[in-house]
Coordinates of C-alpha atoms in Angstrom, one line a residue:
M218 CA -98.7 -12.7 -64.9
R219 CA -101.1 -10.1 -63.7
P220 CA -99.8 -7.6 -61.1
S221 CA -100.9 -7.9 -57.5
P222 CA -104.1 -5.9 -56.9
R223 CA -103.1 -5.2 -53.3
F224 CA -101.1 -2.1 -54.1
P225 CA -104.0 0.4 -53.9
S226 CA -104.0 -0.2 -50.2
L227 CA -100.7 1.8 -50.2
V228 CA -102.8 4.8 -51.2
L229 CA -104.2 5.0 -47.7
A230 CA -100.7 5.0 -46.2
V231 CA -99.9 7.9 -48.6
A232 CA -102.9 9.8 -47.3
L233 CA -102.0 9.3 -43.7
L234 CA -98.4 10.4 -44.4
V235 CA -99.2 13.6 -46.4
T236 CA -101.9 14.8 -44.0
S237 CA -99.4 14.9 -41.1
P238 CA -98.6 18.6 -40.5
R239 CA -95.0 17.6 -39.8
V240 CA -94.6 16.6 -43.5
W241 CA -95.4 20.2 -44.5
G242 CA -93.2 21.8 -41.9
Q243 CA -96.0 23.0 -39.6
N244 CA -96.5 22.8 -35.9
L245 CA -99.6 20.9 -34.8
L246 CA -100.3 23.5 -32.1
S247 CA -99.9 26.6 -34.3
T248 CA -103.4 26.7 -35.5
P249 CA -105.6 29.8 -35.3
H250 CA -108.3 28.3 -33.1
L251 CA -105.8 27.0 -30.6
D252 CA -103.9 30.3 -30.6
G253 CA -107.1 32.1 -29.8
F254 CA -108.0 29.7 -27.1
M255 CA -104.7 29.9 -25.4
A256 CA -104.6 33.7 -25.7
A257 CA -108.0 33.9 -24.0
K258 CA -106.9 31.6 -21.2
T259 CA -103.6 33.3 -20.5
A260 CA -104.7 37.0 -20.9
P261 CA -103.7 39.1 -17.9
T262 CA -106.4 40.5 -15.7
I263 CA -106.5 44.3 -15.5
P264 CA -107.2 45.5 -12.0
G265 CA -110.6 47.2 -11.7
A266 CA -111.9 45.7 -14.9
V267 CA -115.4 44.2 -14.8
E268 CA -115.9 41.0 -16.8
P269 CA -119.1 40.7 -18.8
S270 CA -121.6 38.5 -17.0
D271 CA -124.2 36.1 -18.3
S272 CA -127.3 36.9 -16.3
S273 CA -129.5 34.6 -18.4
G274 CA -127.5 31.5 -17.5
T275 CA -127.6 30.4 -21.2
G276 CA -124.0 31.1 -22.0
A277 CA -124.9 34.0 -24.3
F278 CA -124.3 37.7 -23.5
E279 CA -127.4 39.9 -23.5
P280 CA -127.5 42.9 -25.8
G281 CA -127.5 45.3 -22.9
G282 CA -124.4 43.7 -21.3
S283 CA -121.0 45.2 -21.1
G284 CA -119.6 42.9 -23.9
P285 CA -120.7 42.7 -27.6
A286 CA -122.9 39.8 -28.6
A287 CA -121.1 37.1 -30.5
E288 CA -122.1 36.7 -34.1
P289 CA -123.6 33.4 -35.1
A290 CA -121.0 31.0 -36.8
A291 CA -121.5 30.4 -40.5
P292 CA -122.9 26.9 -41.3
Q293 CA -120.1 24.3 -41.9
H294 CA -121.4 23.4 -45.3
Q295 CA -120.9 27.0 -46.5
G296 CA -117.2 26.7 -45.7
L297 CA -117.0 23.4 -47.6
L298 CA -118.7 24.8 -50.6
S299 CA -116.4 27.9 -50.5
T300 CA -113.4 25.6 -50.5
L301 CA -114.6 23.4 -53.3
G302 CA -115.5 26.5 -55.3
S303 CA -112.1 28.0 -54.7
D304 CA -110.4 24.8 -55.9
A305 CA -112.6 24.6 -59.0
N306 CA -111.6 28.2 -59.8
V307 CA -107.9 27.4 -59.4
A308 CA -108.2 24.4 -61.6
G309 CA -110.0 26.4 -64.3
R310 CA -107.5 29.2 -64.2
T311 CA -104.6 26.7 -64.3
F312 CA -106.0 25.0 -67.4
S313 CA -106.7 28.4 -69.1
L314 CA -103.1 29.5 -68.5
F315 CA -101.8 26.1 -69.8
V316 CA -103.8 26.4 -73.0
R317 CA -102.7 30.0 -73.6
R318 CA -99.1 29.8 -72.5
E319 CA -97.8 26.2 -72.2
A320 CA -99.6 23.9 -74.6
W321 CA -97.6 25.0 -77.6
P322 CA -93.8 25.4 -77.4
Q323 CA -92.8 29.0 -76.9
G324 CA -89.0 29.0 -76.6
A325 CA -86.0 27.3 -78.2
G326 CA -85.7 24.9 -75.2
Q327 CA -89.1 23.5 -75.7
F328 CA -88.7 23.1 -79.4
L329 CA -85.4 21.4 -78.8
Y330 CA -87.0 19.1 -76.2
L331 CA -89.9 18.0 -78.4
G332 CA -87.6 17.6 -81.5
G333 CA -85.2 15.5 -79.5
L334 CA -88.1 13.4 -78.1
A335 CA -89.5 12.8 -81.6
G336 CA -86.1 11.9 -83.0
A337 CA -85.2 9.5 -80.2
S338 CA -88.7 7.8 -80.5
A339 CA -88.2 7.4 -84.3
L340 CA -84.8 5.9 -83.8
L341 CA -86.0 3.5 -81.2
E342 CA -89.0 2.6 -83.3
A343 CA -86.7 1.7 -86.3
H344 CA -84.9 -0.9 -84.1
K345 CA -87.9 -1.9 -81.9
E346 CA -87.8 -5.6 -82.7
S347 CA -84.1 -6.1 -82.0
L348 CA -84.4 -4.1 -78.8
R349 CA -87.4 -6.3 -77.8
R350 CA -85.4 -9.5 -78.4
D351 CA -82.5 -8.1 -76.3
V352 CA -84.9 -7.3 -73.4
L353 CA -86.7 -10.6 -73.4
G354 CA -83.4 -12.6 -73.7
S355 CA -81.5 -10.6 -71.0
A356 CA -80.4 -12.0 -67.6
F357 CA -82.1 -9.1 -65.9
Y358 CA -85.4 -10.2 -67.5
R359 CA -85.2 -13.6 -65.6
H360 CA -84.4 -12.0 -62.3
S361 CA -86.8 -9.0 -62.3
H362 CA -90.2 -10.6 -61.6
W363 CA -90.6 -8.2 -58.7
T364 CA -91.0 -5.3 -61.2
E365 CA -94.5 -6.6 -62.0
I366 CA -95.6 -4.1 -59.4
G367 CA -95.0 -1.5 -62.1
G368 CA -98.1 -2.7 -63.9
T369 CA -100.1 -1.7 -60.9
L370 CA -98.3 1.5 -60.2
G371 CA -99.2 2.8 -63.6
L372 CA -102.9 2.0 -63.6
T373 CA -105.1 5.0 -64.2
R374 CA -107.4 4.1 -61.3
V375 CA -104.4 3.9 -58.9
T376 CA -103.2 7.4 -60.0
Y377 CA -106.6 8.9 -59.5
L378 CA -107.0 7.1 -56.2
T379 CA -103.7 8.7 -55.1
A380 CA -104.9 12.1 -56.2
A381 CA -108.2 11.5 -54.3
A382 CA -106.2 10.5 -51.2
F383 CA -104.2 13.7 -51.3
Y384 CA -107.3 15.9 -51.9
L385 CA -109.7 14.3 -49.3
G386 CA -106.9 13.9 -46.8
G387 CA -106.0 17.6 -47.1
L388 CA -109.7 18.5 -47.0
A389 CA -110.2 16.6 -43.8
A390 CA -107.1 17.9 -42.1
G391 CA -107.6 21.5 -43.3
E392 CA -104.2 21.4 -45.1
T393 CA -104.5 23.5 -48.3
E394 CA -101.2 22.5 -49.8
V395 CA -102.0 18.8 -49.4
R396 CA -105.4 19.3 -51.0
R397 CA -104.0 21.3 -53.9
T398 CA -101.4 18.5 -54.6
G399 CA -104.3 16.1 -55.2
L400 CA -106.0 18.7 -57.4
I401 CA -102.9 19.3 -59.5
L402 CA -102.2 15.6 -59.9
A403 CA -105.7 14.8 -61.1
E404 CA -105.6 17.7 -63.6
S405 CA -102.1 16.8 -64.9
V406 CA -103.1 13.2 -65.5
L407 CA -106.3 14.2 -67.2
V408 CA -104.6 16.5 -69.6
A409 CA -101.6 14.2 -70.2
Q410 CA -103.9 11.3 -71.0
G411 CA -105.8 13.5 -73.4
V412 CA -102.5 14.3 -75.3
A413 CA -101.5 10.6 -75.2
G414 CA -104.9 9.6 -76.6
A415 CA -104.6 12.0 -79.5
V416 CA -101.1 10.7 -80.4
N417 CA -102.3 7.1 -80.1
F418 CA -105.1 7.8 -82.5
G419 CA -102.8 9.6 -85.0
V420 CA -100.1 6.9 -84.9
S421 CA -101.8 3.7 -83.8
E422 CA -99.5 0.7 -83.1
E423 CA -100.5 -2.8 -82.1
R424 CA -98.8 -4.2 -79.0
P425 CA -95.6 -6.3 -79.5
E426 CA -97.4 -9.6 -78.7
A427 CA -99.9 -8.8 -81.5
G428 CA -97.3 -8.0 -84.1
G429 CA -96.6 -4.3 -83.6
A430 CA -98.1 -3.1 -86.9
I431 CA -98.6 0.7 -87.2
R432 CA -101.7 2.2 -88.7
F433 CA -102.6 5.9 -88.9
F434 CA -105.7 7.6 -87.6
H435 CA -107.0 4.4 -86.0
S436 CA -108.4 3.8 -82.5
G437 CA -107.0 1.3 -80.1
G438 CA -103.3 2.1 -80.5
S439 CA -100.6 1.8 -77.9
S440 CA -97.8 4.0 -79.4
V441 CA -97.8 6.1 -76.2
S442 CA -97.8 4.1 -72.9
I443 CA -100.6 5.2 -70.6
H444 CA -98.8 3.6 -67.7
M445 CA -95.8 5.8 -68.3
T446 CA -98.1 8.8 -68.8
N447 CA -99.6 8.2 -65.3
T448 CA -96.4 7.5 -63.4
V449 CA -94.4 10.3 -64.9
A450 CA -97.2 12.8 -64.1
L451 CA -97.2 11.5 -60.6
A452 CA -93.5 11.8 -60.2
R453 CA -93.3 15.3 -61.6
V454 CA -96.1 16.5 -59.3
L455 CA -94.6 14.9 -56.2
D456 CA -91.2 16.3 -57.0
H457 CA -92.6 19.8 -57.5
R458 CA -94.7 19.8 -54.4
L459 CA -92.5 17.8 -52.0
A460 CA -88.9 17.6 -53.1
R461 CA -88.3 20.9 -54.9
F462 CA -85.0 22.5 -53.9
E463 CA -85.2 25.9 -52.2
P464 CA -82.4 28.5 -51.7
T465 CA -83.0 28.3 -47.9
D466 CA -82.7 24.5 -47.7
S467 CA -80.1 23.3 -45.2
R468 CA -77.7 20.5 -46.1
G469 CA -79.8 18.0 -44.2
R470 CA -83.0 19.1 -45.8
R471 CA -81.4 19.0 -49.3
L472 CA -80.1 15.5 -48.6
L473 CA -83.6 14.4 -47.6
K474 CA -85.0 15.9 -50.8
I475 CA -82.4 14.0 -52.9
L476 CA -83.5 10.7 -51.3
A477 CA -87.1 11.6 -51.9
K478 CA -86.4 12.2 -55.6
V479 CA -84.7 8.8 -55.8
V480 CA -87.9 7.2 -54.4
I481 CA -90.2 9.3 -56.5
Y482 CA -88.5 8.7 -59.8
S483 CA -88.1 4.9 -59.1
I484 CA -91.9 4.7 -59.8
P485 CA -91.8 5.5 -63.5
A486 CA -88.4 3.7 -63.9
I487 CA -89.9 0.4 -62.6
T488 CA -93.0 0.9 -64.6
A489 CA -91.0 1.5 -67.8
W490 CA -89.1 -1.8 -67.4
Q491 CA -92.2 -3.7 -66.5
R492 CA -94.1 -2.6 -69.6
V493 CA -91.2 -3.7 -71.9
R494 CA -90.5 -6.9 -69.9
S495 CA -94.2 -8.0 -70.0
D496 CA -94.2 -7.5 -73.8
Q497 CA -96.9 -4.9 -73.6
H498 CA -94.9 -2.0 -75.1
Y499 CA -91.8 -1.4 -77.2
L500 CA -89.0 0.7 -75.7
W501 CA -90.0 3.7 -77.9
N502 CA -93.6 3.6 -76.5
V503 CA -92.4 4.1 -72.9
V504 CA -89.9 6.8 -73.9
L505 CA -92.5 8.7 -75.9
G506 CA -95.2 8.3 -73.1
G507 CA -92.8 9.5 -70.4
G508 CA -91.5 12.3 -72.4
L509 CA -94.9 13.7 -73.4
S510 CA -96.2 13.4 -69.9
A511 CA -93.3 15.3 -68.5
Y512 CA -93.8 18.1 -71.0
V513 CA -97.5 18.4 -70.3
T514 CA -97.2 18.0 -66.5
D515 CA -94.4 20.6 -66.3
G516 CA -96.7 23.0 -68.2
I517 CA -99.5 22.4 -65.8
L518 CA -97.3 23.0 -62.8
R519 CA -96.0 26.3 -64.3
A520 CA -99.6 27.3 -65.1
Y521 CA -100.6 26.5 -61.5
D522 CA -97.8 28.6 -60.1
G523 CA -99.0 31.5 -62.3
A524 CA -102.6 31.0 -61.4
T525 CA -101.9 31.0 -57.6
T526 CA -99.2 33.7 -57.4
P527 CA -100.7 36.8 -55.8
V528 CA -100.8 39.9 -58.1
P529 CA -98.8 42.6 -56.4
T530 CA -100.8 45.8 -55.6
P531 CA -99.1 48.9 -57.1
Y532 CA -97.8 51.3 -54.5
L533 CA -99.0 54.8 -55.1
L534 CA -96.9 57.6 -53.8
P535 CA -98.8 60.3 -51.9
Q536 CA -99.2 63.5 -54.0
V537 CA -98.2 66.7 -52.3
L538 CA -100.6 69.5 -53.2
P539 CA -98.9 72.8 -54.1

């Protein structure tokens, strides 16, 4: 049965939620233009001071008046182009740092992770048919029709629509962090799908319903689940941007973040079961897809943090002349 196509409408709800300033811990009234307006309205009047007048009646101060002439505001499209250019620069520096520092394992932990992922995938592949029969014959299989939504959650277009909702919502609301969340999500999914596509070409496996034969260096394989690639990238980005623990978190805020993590990681969990239940993937396909996506996305997130961290300016001690 095909998953319901109505889920992408939830993307709009995500956009409305994430563009709310309260989600990002900001006060709606603490914006620079409102602060300046309120300061101008509430500034005390100094006795004897003469306010600049507008003799022309046009609302603009004349050059010879007592106040300086206001500079013309920059066109709005210049601000938009500057924002888009800045985001493109951040995305480029993030990818550059990922290729140079994160793409290949650097430490023992990363080697251990990739080795364990490869070993677990090989073990599950060796028993893929028996595991498949266990899943299709289980009682949970008969009572988990609701998990078909996982087939929609993992669609590539849904993931990119979610990224676009974050980016355009943040752009419209003037929220940089919301906008950058969409940027990182799109970049993470793009790179993770590239890695998944390379593995699927190298080890090309037919879908279970087609027999599950493995061929090497052949297009059209499904050894790495793209649905899992997408949902794990989504979960890792949302966790990093919305639910990451901070040392200053109160107990209430930490509890809310724990609940947020449960919701976030239920997306790839439901998708994993749906892919196996619908006989579109073996268990090892979803494990490999999720594991590779987590490795790539975490690397992108570390590269983004490195690309956006301000470089400290060295403090020079004053020299005392003799």
